CSV table of C-alpha atoms and ligand atoms in Angstrom, one decimal:
chain,number,residue,atom,x,y,z
F,1,MET,CA,-3.7,14.3,23.8
F,2,LYS,CA,-3.3,17.0,21.0
F,3,PHE,CA,-1.3,14.4,19.1
F,4,ILE,CA,-3.9,11.8,19.2
F,5,VAL,CA,-6.6,14.4,18.0
F,6,LYS,CA,-4.2,15.3,15.2
F,7,LEU,CA,-3.8,11.7,14.2
F,8,LEU,CA,-7.6,11.2,14.2
F,9,VAL,CA,-8.2,14.2,12.0
F,10,ILE,CA,-5.6,13.1,9.5
F,11,GLY,CA,-7.2,9.6,9.6
F,12,LEU,CA,-10.5,10.9,8.9
F,13,PHE,CA,-9.3,13.2,6.0
F,14,LEU,CA,-7.5,10.2,4.4
F,15,LEU,CA,-10.6,8.1,4.9
F,16,VAL,CA,-12.8,10.6,3.2
F,17,ARG,CA,-10.4,11.0,0.4
F,18,LEU,CA,-10.3,7.2,-0.2
F,19,ALA,CA,-13.9,6.9,0.0
F,20,SER,CA,-14.4,9.9,-2.3
F,21,SER,CA,-12.1,8.3,-4.9
F,22,ALA,CA,-13.8,4.9,-4.6
F,23,GLN,CA,-17.6,5.5,-4.9
F,24,THR,CA,-18.9,6.2,-8.3
F,25,LYS,CA,-22.4,6.9,-9.7
F,26,ILE,CA,-21.3,6.2,-13.3
F,27,ASN,CA,-22.3,2.9,-14.7
F,28,PRO,CA,-19.1,1.4,-16.3
F,29,ASP,CA,-21.1,0.0,-19.3
F,30,ASP,CA,-22.2,3.5,-20.4
F,31,ILE,CA,-18.6,4.7,-20.6
F,32,LYS,CA,-16.8,1.6,-22.0
F,33,ASP,CA,-16.4,3.1,-25.6
F,34,LYS,CA,-14.8,6.2,-24.5
F,35,MET,CA,-12.6,4.7,-21.8
F,36,GLN,CA,-10.9,2.5,-24.6
F,37,TRP,CA,-8.1,4.8,-25.4
F,38,PHE,CA,-7.4,5.3,-21.5
F,39,ALA,CA,-7.4,1.5,-21.0
F,40,ASP,CA,-4.8,1.0,-23.8
F,41,ALA,CA,-2.6,4.0,-22.9
F,42,LYS,CA,-1.0,2.5,-19.8
F,43,LEU,CA,1.3,5.6,-19.3
F,44,GLY,CA,0.7,9.3,-18.8
F,45,ILE,CA,2.8,12.2,-17.7
F,46,PHE,CA,1.5,14.6,-15.1
F,47,ILE,CA,2.8,18.1,-14.9
F,48,HIS,CA,2.7,20.1,-12.0
F,49,ALA,CA,3.8,23.6,-13.2
F,50,GLY,CA,2.9,26.7,-11.1
F,51,ILE,CA,4.4,29.8,-9.2
F,52,TYR,CA,5.5,27.3,-6.4
F,53,SER,CA,8.5,26.4,-8.4
F,54,VAL,CA,9.9,29.9,-8.0
F,55,ASP,CA,11.0,29.1,-4.4
F,56,GLY,CA,10.8,25.3,-4.7
F,57,ILE,CA,8.2,25.0,-2.0
F,58,ASP,CA,5.1,22.6,-1.6
F,59,GLU,CA,2.5,23.4,-4.4
F,60,SER,CA,-0.2,25.5,-2.7
F,61,TRP,CA,-0.1,23.5,0.6
F,62,SER,CA,2.8,25.6,2.0
F,63,PHE,CA,0.7,28.6,2.7
F,64,HIS,CA,-2.5,26.5,3.6
F,65,ASN,CA,-0.3,24.6,6.2
F,66,ASN,CA,1.2,28.0,7.4
F,67,LYS,CA,4.8,27.0,6.3
F,68,ILE,CA,5.1,30.4,4.7
F,69,SER,CA,2.6,33.5,4.9
F,70,TYR,CA,0.1,33.8,1.9
F,71,THR,CA,1.6,37.3,1.0
F,72,ASP,CA,5.2,35.7,0.6
F,73,TYR,CA,3.7,32.8,-1.3
F,74,MET,CA,2.0,35.1,-3.6
F,75,LYS,CA,5.3,37.2,-4.1
F,76,GLN,CA,6.4,34.1,-6.3
F,77,LEU,CA,4.0,35.6,-9.0
F,78,LYS,CA,6.9,38.1,-9.7
F,79,GLY,CA,9.4,35.4,-10.2
F,80,PHE,CA,7.5,33.2,-12.7
F,81,THR,CA,9.1,33.7,-16.0
F,82,LEU,CA,8.6,30.8,-18.3
F,83,LYS,CA,11.6,32.4,-20.1
F,84,LYS,CA,12.9,29.1,-21.5
F,85,TYR,CA,9.5,27.4,-22.1
F,86,ASP,CA,9.5,25.3,-25.1
F,87,PRO,CA,6.3,23.3,-25.3
F,88,SER,CA,7.6,21.3,-28.3
F,89,ALA,CA,10.4,20.3,-26.2
F,90,TRP,CA,8.1,19.1,-23.3
F,91,ALA,CA,6.0,17.1,-25.9
F,92,ASP,CA,9.0,15.6,-27.5
F,93,LEU,CA,10.2,14.4,-24.1
F,94,ILE,CA,6.7,13.0,-23.1
F,95,GLN,CA,6.6,11.2,-26.5
F,96,GLU,CA,10.0,9.7,-25.9
F,97,SER,CA,8.9,8.3,-22.5
F,98,GLY,CA,6.3,6.3,-24.3
F,99,ALA,CA,3.3,8.0,-22.7
F,100,ARG,CA,0.0,8.2,-24.6
F,101,TYR,CA,-1.5,11.1,-22.6
F,102,ALA,CA,-0.4,14.2,-20.4
F,103,VAL,CA,-2.0,16.0,-17.8
F,104,ILE,CA,-1.1,19.5,-16.6
F,105,THR,CA,-2.1,21.9,-13.9
F,106,THR,CA,-4.3,24.5,-15.5
F,107,LYS,CA,-5.0,25.8,-11.9
F,108,HIS,CA,-3.7,24.3,-8.5
F,109,HIS,CA,-5.3,25.0,-5.1
F,110,ASP,CA,-3.6,28.4,-4.9
F,111,GLY,CA,-6.0,29.7,-7.6
F,112,VAL,CA,-3.3,30.8,-10.1
F,113,ALA,CA,-4.6,30.0,-13.7
F,114,MET,CA,-2.0,28.7,-16.0
F,115,TYR,CA,-4.2,29.5,-19.0
F,116,ASP,CA,-6.0,32.5,-20.2
F,117,THR,CA,-8.9,32.8,-17.9
F,118,LYS,CA,-11.4,35.9,-18.4
F,119,MET,CA,-13.2,35.0,-15.0
F,120,ASP,CA,-10.6,37.1,-12.9
F,121,ASP,CA,-7.0,38.5,-13.1
F,122,LEU,CA,-5.1,35.9,-11.2
F,123,SER,CA,-3.5,34.1,-14.0
F,124,ILE,CA,0.1,33.7,-15.2
F,125,ILE,CA,-0.8,35.9,-18.3
F,126,LYS,CA,-2.1,38.8,-16.2
F,127,ALA,CA,0.1,38.5,-12.9
F,128,THR,CA,3.5,37.2,-13.8
F,129,PRO,CA,6.3,38.3,-16.0
F,130,ALA,CA,5.5,35.0,-18.1
F,131,LYS,CA,2.7,37.0,-19.6
F,132,ARG,CA,1.7,33.9,-21.6
F,133,ASP,CA,-0.8,31.0,-21.7
F,134,MET,CA,1.2,28.0,-20.7
F,135,ILE,CA,-1.4,25.3,-21.6
F,136,LYS,CA,-2.8,26.2,-25.2
F,137,PRO,CA,0.6,25.7,-26.9
F,138,PHE,CA,1.3,22.6,-25.1
F,139,PHE,CA,-2.0,21.0,-25.9
F,140,GLU,CA,-1.2,21.9,-29.7
F,141,GLU,CA,2.1,20.3,-29.5
F,142,LEU,CA,0.8,17.2,-27.8
F,143,ARG,CA,-2.0,16.9,-30.3
F,144,LYS,CA,0.6,17.1,-33.2
F,145,ARG,CA,2.2,14.0,-31.7
F,146,ASP,CA,-1.2,12.3,-31.2
F,147,ILE,CA,-0.9,12.4,-27.5
F,148,LYS,CA,-4.1,12.8,-25.4
F,149,CYS,CA,-4.4,16.1,-23.5
F,150,GLY,CA,-5.5,16.3,-19.9
F,151,ALA,CA,-6.4,19.3,-17.8
F,152,TYR,CA,-5.8,19.1,-14.2
F,153,PHE,CA,-8.2,21.6,-12.2
F,154,SER,CA,-8.5,22.2,-8.5
F,155,LEU,CA,-12.2,22.6,-7.5
F,156,LEU,CA,-11.1,24.2,-4.4
F,157,ASP,CA,-9.5,27.5,-4.8
F,158,TRP,CA,-7.9,28.9,-1.5
F,159,SER,CA,-7.2,32.3,-2.9
F,160,HIS,CA,-10.6,33.3,-4.2
F,161,PRO,CA,-12.3,35.7,-2.0
F,162,ASP,CA,-15.6,33.8,-2.1
F,163,TYR,CA,-14.2,30.4,-1.4
F,164,PRO,CA,-14.8,29.4,2.2
F,165,GLY,CA,-11.5,27.6,2.9
F,166,PHE,CA,-8.2,29.3,3.2
F,167,LEU,CA,-5.5,28.3,5.9
F,168,ASN,CA,-5.8,25.0,7.5
F,169,ASP,CA,-6.7,26.7,10.8
F,170,SER,CA,-8.9,29.5,9.3
F,171,SER,CA,-11.6,30.0,6.9
F,172,ARG,CA,-13.5,32.8,5.4
F,173,TYR,CA,-17.1,31.9,6.2
F,174,LYS,CA,-19.3,29.0,6.5
F,175,ILE,CA,-21.6,28.0,3.3
F,176,GLU,CA,-24.8,27.6,5.4
F,177,ASN,CA,-24.3,31.2,6.6
F,178,ASP,CA,-23.9,32.6,3.3
F,179,TYR,CA,-25.3,30.8,0.2
F,180,GLU,CA,-25.1,33.8,-2.0
F,181,ARG,CA,-21.5,34.1,-1.5
F,182,TRP,CA,-20.9,30.3,-2.1
F,183,ASN,CA,-23.2,30.8,-5.3
F,184,ARG,CA,-20.8,33.5,-6.6
F,185,PHE,CA,-17.8,30.9,-6.1
F,186,ARG,CA,-19.7,28.3,-8.0
F,187,GLN,CA,-20.4,30.5,-10.9
F,188,PHE,CA,-16.7,31.5,-10.8
F,189,PHE,CA,-15.3,27.9,-10.8
F,190,GLN,CA,-17.9,26.4,-13.1
F,191,GLY,CA,-17.1,29.4,-15.5
F,192,GLN,CA,-13.5,28.4,-15.4
F,193,ILE,CA,-14.3,24.9,-16.3
F,194,LYS,CA,-16.4,26.1,-19.2
F,195,GLU,CA,-13.6,28.2,-20.5
F,196,ILE,CA,-11.2,25.3,-20.3
F,197,SER,CA,-13.6,23.1,-22.1
F,198,THR,CA,-14.2,25.5,-24.9
F,199,GLN,CA,-10.8,27.0,-25.3
F,200,LEU,CA,-8.7,24.0,-24.6
F,201,ASN,CA,-11.2,20.9,-25.3
F,202,PRO,CA,-9.3,18.6,-23.1
F,203,ASP,CA,-9.6,14.8,-23.9
F,204,LEU,CA,-9.5,14.2,-20.0
F,205,PHE,CA,-10.4,16.5,-17.0
F,206,TRP,CA,-8.5,15.7,-13.9
F,207,PHE,CA,-10.2,17.4,-10.9
F,208,ASP,CA,-8.5,17.7,-7.5
F,209,GLY,CA,-9.6,18.9,-4.1
F,210,ASP,CA,-13.1,17.8,-4.2
F,211,TRP,CA,-12.8,16.5,-0.7
F,212,GLU,CA,-13.4,20.1,0.9
F,213,HIS,CA,-17.2,19.7,-0.4
F,214,SER,CA,-20.1,17.4,-1.1
F,215,ALA,CA,-21.3,16.4,-4.6
F,216,GLU,CA,-24.4,18.5,-4.0
F,217,GLN,CA,-22.1,21.6,-3.0
F,218,TRP,CA,-20.0,21.3,-6.0
F,219,GLU,CA,-23.0,20.6,-8.3
F,220,SER,CA,-20.8,17.6,-9.5
F,221,GLU,CA,-23.5,16.2,-11.8
F,222,LYS,CA,-24.0,19.6,-13.5
F,223,VAL,CA,-20.2,20.0,-13.8
F,224,ARG,CA,-20.1,16.6,-15.4
F,225,ASN,CA,-22.8,17.4,-17.8
F,226,LEU,CA,-21.3,20.8,-18.7
F,227,ILE,CA,-18.2,19.0,-19.7
F,228,LEU,CA,-20.0,16.3,-21.7
F,229,THR,CA,-22.2,18.7,-23.5
F,230,ASN,CA,-19.2,20.1,-25.1
F,231,ASN,CA,-17.4,17.0,-25.7
F,232,PRO,CA,-19.3,13.8,-24.8
F,233,LYS,CA,-16.0,11.7,-25.2
F,234,ALA,CA,-14.2,13.5,-22.5
F,235,ILE,CA,-13.1,11.4,-19.7
F,236,ILE,CA,-13.3,12.6,-16.1
F,237,ASN,CA,-11.2,11.4,-13.2
F,238,GLY,CA,-12.5,10.1,-9.9
F,239,ARG,CA,-12.2,13.4,-8.0
F,240,LEU,CA,-15.8,14.7,-8.4
F,241,GLN,CA,-17.4,13.2,-5.4
F,242,GLY,CA,-18.7,10.1,-7.1
F,243,TYR,CA,-19.2,11.6,-10.9
F,244,GLY,CA,-15.9,10.7,-12.3
F,245,ASP,CA,-15.2,7.8,-14.7
F,246,TYR,CA,-12.1,6.1,-13.1
F,247,ALA,CA,-10.3,5.8,-9.8
F,248,THR,CA,-7.1,7.6,-9.0
F,249,PRO,CA,-5.3,6.3,-6.0
F,250,GLU,CA,-2.3,8.8,-5.1
F,251,GLN,CA,1.2,7.6,-4.3
F,252,ASN,CA,-0.2,4.4,-3.0
F,253,PHE,CA,0.5,1.0,-4.5
F,254,PRO,CA,-2.0,-1.6,-4.5
F,255,VAL,CA,-0.9,-5.1,-3.4
F,256,SER,CA,-4.2,-7.0,-4.4
F,257,ARG,CA,-5.7,-6.2,-7.9
F,258,PRO,CA,-7.9,-3.2,-7.5
F,259,LYS,CA,-11.5,-3.9,-8.4
F,260,PHE,CA,-12.0,-0.9,-10.8
F,261,ASN,CA,-12.5,-1.4,-14.5
F,262,TRP,CA,-10.2,1.7,-14.9
F,263,TRP,CA,-7.8,3.1,-12.6
F,264,GLU,CA,-4.6,5.2,-12.5
F,265,LEU,CA,-1.7,5.4,-10.0
F,266,CYS,CA,-0.5,9.0,-9.8
F,267,MET,CA,2.9,9.4,-8.6
F,268,THR,CA,5.9,11.7,-8.1
F,269,THR,CA,9.4,11.3,-9.4
F,270,ASN,CA,10.9,12.5,-6.1
F,271,ASP,CA,8.5,13.2,-3.1
F,272,ASN,CA,7.0,16.3,-4.6
F,273,TRP,CA,4.7,17.3,-7.3
F,274,GLY,CA,6.1,20.6,-8.2
F,275,PHE,CA,9.7,21.6,-8.7
F,276,HIS,CA,11.2,21.3,-5.1
F,277,HIS,CA,14.6,21.2,-3.4
F,278,ASP,CA,14.2,17.5,-2.7
F,279,GLU,CA,16.7,15.0,-4.1
F,280,ASN,CA,14.9,11.7,-3.1
F,281,TRP,CA,14.6,10.7,-6.8
F,282,LYS,CA,13.2,7.4,-7.6
F,283,THR,CA,15.5,5.5,-9.9
F,284,PRO,CA,14.5,4.4,-13.5
F,285,TYR,CA,14.5,0.7,-12.1
F,286,GLU,CA,12.1,1.7,-9.5
F,287,ILE,CA,9.7,3.5,-11.8
F,288,ILE,CA,9.8,0.9,-14.4
F,289,THR,CA,8.8,-1.9,-11.8
F,290,ILE,CA,6.1,0.4,-10.4
F,291,PHE,CA,4.7,0.9,-13.8
F,292,VAL,CA,4.9,-2.7,-14.9
F,293,ASP,CA,3.1,-3.7,-11.5
F,294,ALA,CA,0.3,-1.1,-12.1
F,295,VAL,CA,-0.3,-2.4,-15.8
F,296,SER,CA,0.0,-6.1,-14.7
F,297,ASN,CA,-2.9,-5.2,-12.3
F,298,GLY,CA,-5.1,-3.4,-14.9
F,299,GLY,CA,-4.1,0.3,-14.3
F,300,ASN,CA,-2.2,3.1,-15.6
F,301,LEU,CA,0.8,5.1,-14.1
F,302,LEU,CA,0.4,8.9,-14.4
F,303,LEU,CA,4.2,9.8,-13.5
F,304,ASP,CA,4.8,13.4,-12.4
F,305,MET,CA,7.2,15.9,-13.3
F,306,GLY,CA,7.6,19.5,-11.9
F,307,PRO,CA,9.3,22.2,-14.3
F,308,LYS,CA,11.2,25.1,-12.9
F,309,GLU,CA,9.8,28.6,-13.0
F,310,ASP,CA,11.7,29.3,-16.4
F,311,GLY,CA,10.0,26.3,-17.9
F,312,THR,CA,13.0,23.8,-18.1
F,313,ILE,CA,12.7,20.5,-16.8
F,314,PRO,CA,15.1,19.0,-14.0
F,315,GLU,CA,17.8,16.8,-15.4
F,316,GLU,CA,16.9,14.0,-13.1
F,317,GLN,CA,13.3,13.9,-14.6
F,318,ILE,CA,14.6,14.0,-18.1
F,319,HIS,CA,16.9,11.2,-17.4
F,320,VAL,CA,14.1,9.1,-15.8
F,321,LEU,CA,11.7,9.8,-18.7
F,322,LYS,CA,14.3,8.9,-21.3
F,323,GLU,CA,15.2,5.6,-19.6
F,324,LEU,CA,11.5,4.7,-19.3
F,325,GLY,CA,11.0,5.5,-23.0
F,326,ALA,CA,14.1,3.4,-24.1
F,327,TRP,CA,12.7,0.6,-21.9
F,328,ASN,CA,9.3,1.0,-23.5
F,329,LYS,CA,10.9,0.9,-27.0
F,330,ARG,CA,12.3,-2.5,-26.2
F,331,ASN,CA,9.4,-4.0,-24.4
F,332,GLY,CA,6.4,-1.9,-25.1
F,333,GLU,CA,4.7,-4.7,-27.1
F,334,ALA,CA,4.0,-6.4,-23.5
F,335,ILE,CA,2.5,-3.1,-22.1
F,336,PHE,CA,0.5,-1.1,-24.6
F,337,ASN,CA,-2.8,-2.4,-25.8
F,338,THR,CA,-2.5,-5.3,-23.5
F,339,ILE,CA,-5.0,-6.3,-20.7
F,340,ALA,CA,-4.2,-7.0,-17.0
F,341,GLY,CA,-2.2,-10.2,-16.6
F,342,ILE,CA,-3.2,-13.6,-14.7
F,343,PRO,CA,-4.2,-13.6,-11.1
F,344,GLN,CA,-1.4,-13.7,-8.5
F,345,GLY,CA,0.1,-17.0,-7.6
F,346,HIS,CA,0.8,-18.7,-11.1
F,347,PHE,CA,3.9,-16.7,-11.5
F,348,TYR,CA,6.0,-14.9,-9.0
F,349,GLY,CA,6.1,-11.5,-10.7
F,350,PRO,CA,3.9,-9.2,-13.0
F,351,THR,CA,2.4,-10.5,-16.0
F,352,THR,CA,0.1,-9.0,-18.9
F,353,LEU,CA,-1.9,-10.7,-21.7
F,354,SER,CA,-2.5,-9.9,-25.4
F,355,LYS,CA,-6.2,-8.7,-25.8
F,356,ASP,CA,-7.1,-12.0,-27.5
F,357,SER,CA,-5.4,-13.8,-24.3
F,358,THR,CA,-3.2,-16.0,-26.7
F,359,THR,CA,0.0,-14.3,-25.7
F,360,LEU,CA,1.3,-14.2,-22.0
F,361,TYR,CA,3.8,-11.8,-20.9
F,362,LEU,CA,6.1,-12.6,-17.9
F,363,PHE,CA,8.1,-9.9,-16.2
F,364,LEU,CA,11.3,-10.7,-14.6
F,365,HIS,CA,12.7,-8.2,-12.0
F,366,GLY,CA,16.1,-6.9,-11.3
F,367,GLN,CA,18.4,-8.7,-13.9
F,368,SER,CA,17.4,-12.2,-12.8
F,369,SER,CA,18.5,-15.2,-14.7
F,370,GLY,CA,17.9,-18.8,-14.0
F,371,THR,CA,15.1,-21.3,-14.2
F,372,PHE,CA,11.5,-19.7,-13.7
F,373,MET,CA,8.4,-21.5,-12.7
F,374,LEU,CA,4.8,-20.9,-14.0
F,375,LYS,CA,2.0,-22.9,-12.3
F,376,GLY,CA,-1.4,-23.9,-13.6
F,377,LEU,CA,-1.1,-23.3,-17.2
F,378,VAL,CA,-3.6,-25.6,-19.1
F,379,ASN,CA,-2.4,-24.4,-22.4
F,380,LYS,CA,0.3,-25.7,-24.5
F,381,ILE,CA,3.2,-23.2,-25.2
F,382,GLU,CA,4.1,-22.8,-28.8
F,383,GLU,CA,7.0,-20.6,-28.5
F,384,ILE,CA,8.9,-18.5,-25.8
F,385,THR,CA,11.0,-15.5,-26.8
F,386,VAL,CA,12.5,-12.6,-25.1
F,387,VAL,CA,10.8,-9.4,-26.0
F,388,GLY,CA,13.2,-6.8,-27.2
F,389,ASN,CA,15.9,-9.2,-28.5
F,390,GLY,CA,13.7,-12.1,-29.8
F,391,THR,CA,16.0,-14.9,-28.4
F,392,ASN,CA,14.0,-18.2,-28.6
F,393,LEU,CA,13.9,-19.8,-25.0
F,394,SER,CA,13.4,-23.4,-24.0
F,395,HIS,CA,11.0,-24.9,-21.5
F,396,LYS,CA,10.2,-28.0,-19.8
F,397,VAL,CA,6.9,-29.2,-18.4
F,398,VAL,CA,7.4,-31.1,-15.0
F,399,GLY,CA,5.1,-33.3,-13.2
F,400,LYS,CA,2.1,-33.7,-15.5
F,401,ILE,CA,0.3,-36.9,-14.4
F,402,SER,CA,-1.7,-38.2,-17.3
F,403,TRP,CA,-4.9,-39.1,-15.4
F,404,SER,CA,-5.0,-35.7,-13.4
F,405,PRO,CA,-6.6,-32.4,-14.6
F,406,VAL,CA,-3.9,-30.4,-12.7
F,407,PRO,CA,-1.4,-29.0,-15.3
F,408,GLY,CA,2.3,-29.7,-15.0
F,409,LEU,CA,4.9,-27.0,-14.0
F,410,VAL,CA,6.3,-25.0,-16.7
F,411,TYR,CA,10.1,-24.3,-16.1
F,412,ILE,CA,11.8,-21.8,-18.3
F,413,ASP,CA,15.5,-21.2,-18.6
F,414,VAL,CA,16.7,-17.6,-19.0
F,415,PRO,CA,20.4,-17.2,-19.7
F,416,VAL,CA,22.1,-14.1,-18.4
F,417,ASN,CA,23.0,-12.8,-21.9
F,418,VAL,CA,19.4,-12.1,-22.7
F,419,LEU,CA,18.6,-9.8,-19.8
F,420,ASP,CA,17.3,-6.3,-20.2
F,421,LYS,CA,19.0,-3.6,-18.2
F,422,TYR,CA,16.0,-3.1,-15.9
F,423,VAL,CA,13.2,-5.6,-16.4
F,424,THR,CA,13.3,-8.4,-18.9
F,425,VAL,CA,10.0,-9.7,-20.6
F,426,LEU,CA,9.3,-13.2,-21.8
F,427,LYS,CA,6.6,-13.7,-24.5
F,428,LEU,CA,4.8,-16.9,-24.3
F,429,LYS,CA,2.8,-17.7,-27.4
F,430,LEU,CA,0.1,-20.1,-26.5
F,431,ASP,CA,-1.9,-22.6,-28.5
F,432,LYS,CA,-5.3,-20.9,-27.8
F,433,PRO,CA,-6.6,-18.2,-25.5
F,434,ILE,CA,-5.3,-18.8,-22.1
F,435,LYS,CA,-6.8,-21.4,-19.8
F,436,LEU,CA,-5.6,-21.7,-16.0
F,437,TYR,CA,-6.2,-24.3,-13.5
F,438,ARG,CA,-7.0,-22.5,-10.1
F,439,GLY,CA,-7.7,-25.6,-7.9
F,440,HIS,CA,-6.0,-26.8,-4.8
F,441,GLY,CA,-4.0,-29.7,-6.5
F,442,GLY,CA,-4.3,-33.0,-4.8
F,443,PHE,CA,-6.8,-31.6,-2.4
F,444,ASP,CA,-9.5,-30.8,-5.1
A,1,GLC,C1,-3.1,16.1,-3.9
A,1,GLC,C2,-2.6,17.4,-3.5
A,1,GLC,C3,-2.1,18.1,-4.6
A,1,GLC,C4,-1.6,17.3,-5.9
A,1,GLC,C5,-2.3,16.1,-6.1
A,1,GLC,C6,-2.0,15.2,-7.3
A,1,GLC,O1,-4.5,15.9,-3.8
A,1,GLC,O2,-3.5,18.2,-3.1
A,1,GLC,O3,-1.1,19.0,-4.2
A,1,GLC,O4,-1.7,18.1,-6.9
A,1,GLC,O5,-2.8,15.4,-5.0
A,1,GLC,O6,-2.6,14.0,-7.2
């Protein structure tokens, strides 16, 4: 019985979170211009850096879920040194990965600010041996490299004495019983957002933890306006109870194409956001195929890394980012500044299109050579090349019936010696913008 209740609670929690990331009060036409860089960017790097890296435990959730006492969790403050922190090395690695933006934790659910907050004393500047602002120098390095800066900020704050929520089985108070106290918290968190906005001027605000309260309680609209007054071009993710600009599914891979104008899949490289004793690393091949899949469906990938308490990045993450970067160097033409590919069913793999739709890119997974088929292409193909090495490939159109509107099948020969180490990309130059036949063949 207890188990069923637990399952129901988890189910409800997930539903609320999915729903909160899906509904939006923002009209896409009003934000089209400012969203353009985001749509073109395709790859972002997420950074979860916080005191949880000291013991290598779940970020914030470990005390909330009673895996460790709050007192022991906060003892990690004393071990957070950043003594080898080199923001330029982080920015170099991000640039090498091919990412066009980065999003970093300015404050996670544990309430520890990673930037110089004046709103209270719980920051790594005042409460840890690191004694320094982690965010400002990092943003400066990103900006030198023309990489957009994103600030992750947890609305909920399980450490703040005026925040109602604390552990998963206990809270401090109920808002309806003490509006004054809730108002004090609102002034606090909105004050921090103002600070981040004016001190750091992020290109993107990445909120988290909105699920604990409603739009009215957070004053989401006011929060949005507060950000936009300072920077009208700032982008806001979809975790502000309906007042964000784009959807942020987390760790869940869409099968059908999501119906959002802009979306971003955020994903860990092992199974955890912060540095953790967890060896379940995704391989470069897995990450590249997930990335390609997101882009072909019109989304971005926000790939996470979790630095250690001294500011160094785990070797495995460096390796993955470098391999991804090398693949992007070879194949980036088919990724960056493209648009979502053709609908599923024409080609058994991911695809993207150039913005003018006169070039179609086909992605071949897993070192596969042989003869590939493309269905329903009305256009004439002018040329097929392999992206990355420029090899010309031949093709054959099969089964075109002169009196029928149904196009023939395109067969493309891909020899083994042209293959990419991970995912090979074919570039099809078309005679004009793509036109597809989407009917039922002889049954039309
Ligand atoms: C979740 C978690 C959080 C993590 C975030 C990243 O909502 O609460 O720990 O930072 O997802 O998407």
